[in-house]
Amino acid sequence: MTSVSGKAVSFDAGDRAGPISGLFLRPASSEALLVLAHGAGAGMRHSFMETISEKLAVSRIATLRYQFPYMERGARRPDPAGVLTATVRASIAAARRLAGDLPLFAGGKSMGGRMTSLAAAQEPLPAVRGLVFFGFPLHAAGRPSADRGRHLVEVDLPMLFLQGSRDSLADLSLLTPLCGRLGDRAELFVVPGGDHSFHMPRRSGRSDQEVLDTMAAKVASWIARRASRG
């Protein structure tokens, strides 16, 4: 592991989750810290997680990536929701200990973002100022529904949704009105042509790296506005 990837850390997530490992990347002159959870099928070292953390660091946003317990065990099937949300809370507590002087935000890729929002809907997340979702999984592929987003009305935090227009897990005809119902709390940033992993078709004329640069800049500016409000 290089210093660019982040410093290896560990913390305890309670009896149901156990010890958790993470990667803490804090660039010089950091302005905020984003606690970043991985998606269902890949852990914190997945190329997306690695690249978006590095690009956020360029924009002076620190990140704490962490593993869910099932990924720590090398299992494929995610833990029950209660274990996942407990891990979210433990990771946020760890982030406060690691960088208590930085404004705190949380979220993640796909399932990781949704579990973070579920945790926030159940009980306030201490010190967290906003949530960032990279590809919110609103429904299963080929089964459009907004049911998985019902809990978002209970989240009393600003939310940024970054979503590809070709995302098979979030039909924009359902996600857009959902964000509308959330009012000023929600902002939807659509990546034209992007799929659930923000991969771009060749005909788009944009590379995946260019898209990730744009997304990182958007997240950094969104976080900076809220971090400065104290």
Coordinates of C-alpha atoms in Angstrom, one line a residue:
M1 CA 0.0 0.0 0.0
T2 CA 1.3 3.5 -0.8
S3 CA 0.8 6.7 1.0
V4 CA -1.4 7.8 -1.9
S5 CA -3.8 5.0 -1.1
G6 CA -4.1 6.1 2.6
K7 CA -3.0 5.1 6.0
A8 CA -4.2 1.7 7.3
V9 CA -6.4 2.0 10.3
S10 CA -8.6 -0.3 12.3
F11 CA -11.5 0.2 14.8
D12 CA -14.1 -1.9 16.5
A13 CA -17.7 -1.9 15.3
G14 CA -19.3 -3.7 18.2
D15 CA -20.2 -7.3 19.0
R16 CA -22.3 -7.8 15.8
A17 CA -19.7 -6.5 13.4
G18 CA -16.3 -6.9 15.1
P19 CA -13.0 -5.4 14.1
I20 CA -13.0 -3.3 10.9
S21 CA -10.2 -2.1 8.8
G22 CA -10.0 1.2 6.9
L23 CA -7.9 3.5 4.8
F24 CA -7.5 7.1 6.0
L25 CA -6.3 9.6 3.4
R26 CA -5.7 13.1 4.6
P27 CA -4.1 15.5 2.2
A28 CA -2.4 18.7 3.4
S29 CA -4.7 21.6 4.0
S30 CA -7.8 19.3 4.1
E31 CA -11.1 21.2 4.3
A32 CA -13.4 18.3 5.2
L33 CA -13.6 14.5 5.7
L34 CA -15.8 12.1 3.7
V35 CA -16.5 8.7 5.3
L36 CA -16.8 6.5 2.3
A37 CA -18.5 3.0 2.2
H38 CA -18.0 0.5 -0.6
G39 CA -20.6 -1.2 -2.8
A40 CA -22.0 -4.7 -2.4
G41 CA -19.6 -6.5 -4.7
A42 CA -16.2 -4.9 -4.1
G43 CA -14.4 -3.6 -1.0
M44 CA -12.6 -0.4 -0.1
R45 CA -9.6 -1.1 -2.4
H46 CA -11.8 -1.4 -5.5
S47 CA -10.5 0.9 -8.3
F48 CA -13.4 3.2 -8.1
M49 CA -13.0 3.7 -4.4
E50 CA -9.2 4.2 -4.8
T51 CA -9.5 6.6 -7.7
I52 CA -12.3 8.8 -6.3
S53 CA -10.5 9.1 -3.0
E54 CA -7.3 10.2 -4.7
K55 CA -9.2 12.7 -6.9
L56 CA -11.0 14.1 -3.8
A57 CA -7.6 14.5 -2.1
V58 CA -6.4 16.7 -4.9
S59 CA -9.4 18.9 -4.0
R60 CA -8.4 18.9 -0.3
I61 CA -11.2 16.4 0.8
A62 CA -9.9 13.7 3.2
T63 CA -11.5 10.3 3.1
L64 CA -11.9 7.3 5.4
R65 CA -12.7 4.2 3.4
Y66 CA -13.7 1.1 5.4
Q67 CA -14.8 -2.5 5.0
F68 CA -18.1 -4.0 5.9
P69 CA -17.8 -7.2 8.1
Y70 CA -18.7 -9.6 5.3
M71 CA -16.0 -8.2 3.1
E72 CA -13.5 -8.5 5.9
R73 CA -14.4 -12.2 6.1
G74 CA -14.1 -12.7 2.4
A75 CA -17.8 -13.5 2.0
R76 CA -19.9 -12.5 -1.0
R77 CA -23.2 -12.1 0.7
P78 CA -23.7 -8.7 2.5
D79 CA -24.4 -8.7 6.2
P80 CA -27.9 -8.0 7.6
A81 CA -28.9 -4.3 7.4
G82 CA -28.5 -3.9 11.2
V83 CA -24.9 -5.0 11.0
L84 CA -24.2 -2.7 8.0
T85 CA -25.8 0.3 9.7
A86 CA -23.9 -0.4 12.9
T87 CA -20.7 -0.4 10.9
V88 CA -21.6 2.9 9.3
R89 CA -22.0 4.4 12.8
A90 CA -18.8 2.9 14.0
S91 CA -16.9 4.3 11.0
I92 CA -18.2 7.8 11.6
A93 CA -17.2 7.6 15.3
A94 CA -13.7 6.5 14.1
A95 CA -13.5 9.4 11.7
R96 CA -14.3 11.8 14.4
R97 CA -11.4 10.4 16.5
L98 CA -9.0 10.5 13.5
A99 CA -9.8 14.0 12.3
G100 CA -12.2 15.7 14.8
D101 CA -11.2 19.1 13.6
L102 CA -12.5 18.6 10.1
P103 CA -16.2 19.0 9.0
L104 CA -17.6 15.5 8.6
F105 CA -19.6 14.1 5.7
A106 CA -20.6 10.5 4.9
G107 CA -21.8 8.3 2.1
G108 CA -20.6 5.7 -0.3
K109 CA -20.8 3.8 -3.6
S110 CA -24.2 2.0 -4.3
M111 CA -25.1 -0.1 -1.3
G112 CA -22.6 1.7 0.9
G113 CA -24.4 5.0 0.3
R114 CA -27.8 3.4 0.9
M115 CA -26.7 1.9 4.2
T116 CA -25.4 5.3 5.3
S117 CA -28.7 6.9 4.5
L118 CA -30.6 4.1 6.3
A119 CA -28.4 4.7 9.4
A120 CA -29.2 8.5 9.2
A121 CA -32.9 7.8 8.8
Q122 CA -33.0 5.6 11.9
E123 CA -31.0 8.0 14.1
P124 CA -29.0 11.2 13.6
L125 CA -25.3 10.6 12.7
P126 CA -23.3 12.7 15.1
A127 CA -21.4 15.6 13.6
V128 CA -22.3 14.6 10.0
R129 CA -23.2 17.6 7.8
G130 CA -24.3 15.9 4.6
L131 CA -24.5 12.6 2.7
V132 CA -22.9 11.9 -0.7
F133 CA -24.2 9.0 -2.9
F134 CA -22.2 7.6 -5.8
G135 CA -24.9 5.7 -7.7
F136 CA -27.7 5.3 -5.2
P137 CA -29.3 1.8 -5.8
L138 CA -33.0 2.8 -5.9
H139 CA -34.1 -0.7 -7.2
A140 CA -32.9 -4.0 -8.6
A141 CA -31.9 -4.1 -12.2
G142 CA -34.9 -4.5 -14.5
R143 CA -37.4 -3.9 -11.6
P144 CA -38.0 -0.2 -11.4
S145 CA -39.4 1.0 -8.1
A146 CA -38.8 3.8 -5.6
D147 CA -39.3 1.6 -2.5
R148 CA -35.7 1.5 -1.5
G149 CA -35.7 5.3 -1.3
R150 CA -38.7 5.7 1.0
H151 CA -36.6 6.1 4.1
L152 CA -34.9 9.2 2.6
V153 CA -37.8 11.4 3.7
E154 CA -36.6 10.7 7.3
V155 CA -33.1 11.9 6.6
D156 CA -32.7 15.4 7.9
L157 CA -29.4 16.2 6.1
P158 CA -28.4 17.7 2.8
M159 CA -27.9 14.9 0.2
L160 CA -26.0 14.8 -3.1
F161 CA -26.9 12.1 -5.6
L162 CA -24.4 11.5 -8.3
Q163 CA -26.1 9.2 -10.9
G164 CA -25.3 7.9 -14.4
S165 CA -28.1 8.4 -16.9
R166 CA -27.7 4.7 -17.9
D167 CA -27.7 3.4 -14.3
S168 CA -29.8 0.2 -14.4
L169 CA -30.3 0.4 -10.6
A170 CA -31.9 3.9 -10.6
D171 CA -34.4 4.8 -13.3
L172 CA -34.1 8.6 -13.5
S173 CA -37.9 8.9 -14.1
L174 CA -38.2 7.6 -10.5
L175 CA -35.2 9.2 -8.9
T176 CA -35.8 12.7 -10.2
P177 CA -39.2 13.1 -8.6
L178 CA -38.0 11.5 -5.4
C179 CA -35.3 14.1 -5.1
G180 CA -37.9 16.7 -5.9
R181 CA -40.0 15.5 -3.0
L182 CA -36.9 15.9 -0.7
G183 CA -36.8 19.6 -1.6
D184 CA -33.8 21.7 -0.7
R185 CA -32.2 18.7 1.1
A186 CA -31.4 16.9 -2.2
E187 CA -29.3 17.7 -5.2
L188 CA -29.2 15.4 -8.2
F189 CA -26.1 15.5 -10.4
V190 CA -26.6 13.4 -13.6
V191 CA -23.6 12.0 -15.6
P192 CA -24.9 11.7 -19.1
G193 CA -24.1 8.3 -20.6
G194 CA -22.7 6.9 -17.3
D195 CA -23.8 3.5 -16.1
H196 CA -24.0 2.3 -12.4
S197 CA -20.2 2.3 -12.2
F198 CA -20.0 5.6 -14.2
H199 CA -18.4 3.8 -17.1
M200 CA -18.8 5.8 -20.3
P201 CA -19.6 4.4 -23.8
R202 CA -16.9 5.1 -26.4
R203 CA -19.3 7.1 -28.5
S204 CA -19.7 9.6 -25.6
G205 CA -16.3 11.1 -26.3
R206 CA -15.5 11.2 -22.6
S207 CA -13.2 8.9 -20.7
D208 CA -14.0 7.4 -17.3
Q209 CA -11.2 9.4 -15.8
E210 CA -12.6 12.6 -17.1
V211 CA -16.0 11.8 -15.6
L212 CA -14.4 11.0 -12.3
D213 CA -12.6 14.3 -12.3
T214 CA -15.9 16.1 -12.9
M215 CA -17.6 14.1 -10.1
A216 CA -14.8 14.7 -7.6
A217 CA -14.9 18.5 -8.4
K218 CA -18.7 18.5 -7.9
V219 CA -18.4 16.7 -4.6
A220 CA -15.6 18.9 -3.4
S221 CA -17.5 22.1 -4.2
W222 CA -20.8 20.8 -2.7
I223 CA -18.9 19.8 0.5
A224 CA -17.0 23.1 0.7
R225 CA -20.2 25.1 0.7
R226 CA -21.6 23.1 3.6
A227 CA -18.3 22.9 5.5
S228 CA -18.0 26.7 5.5
R229 CA -21.4 27.1 7.1
G230 CA -20.2 25.9 10.5

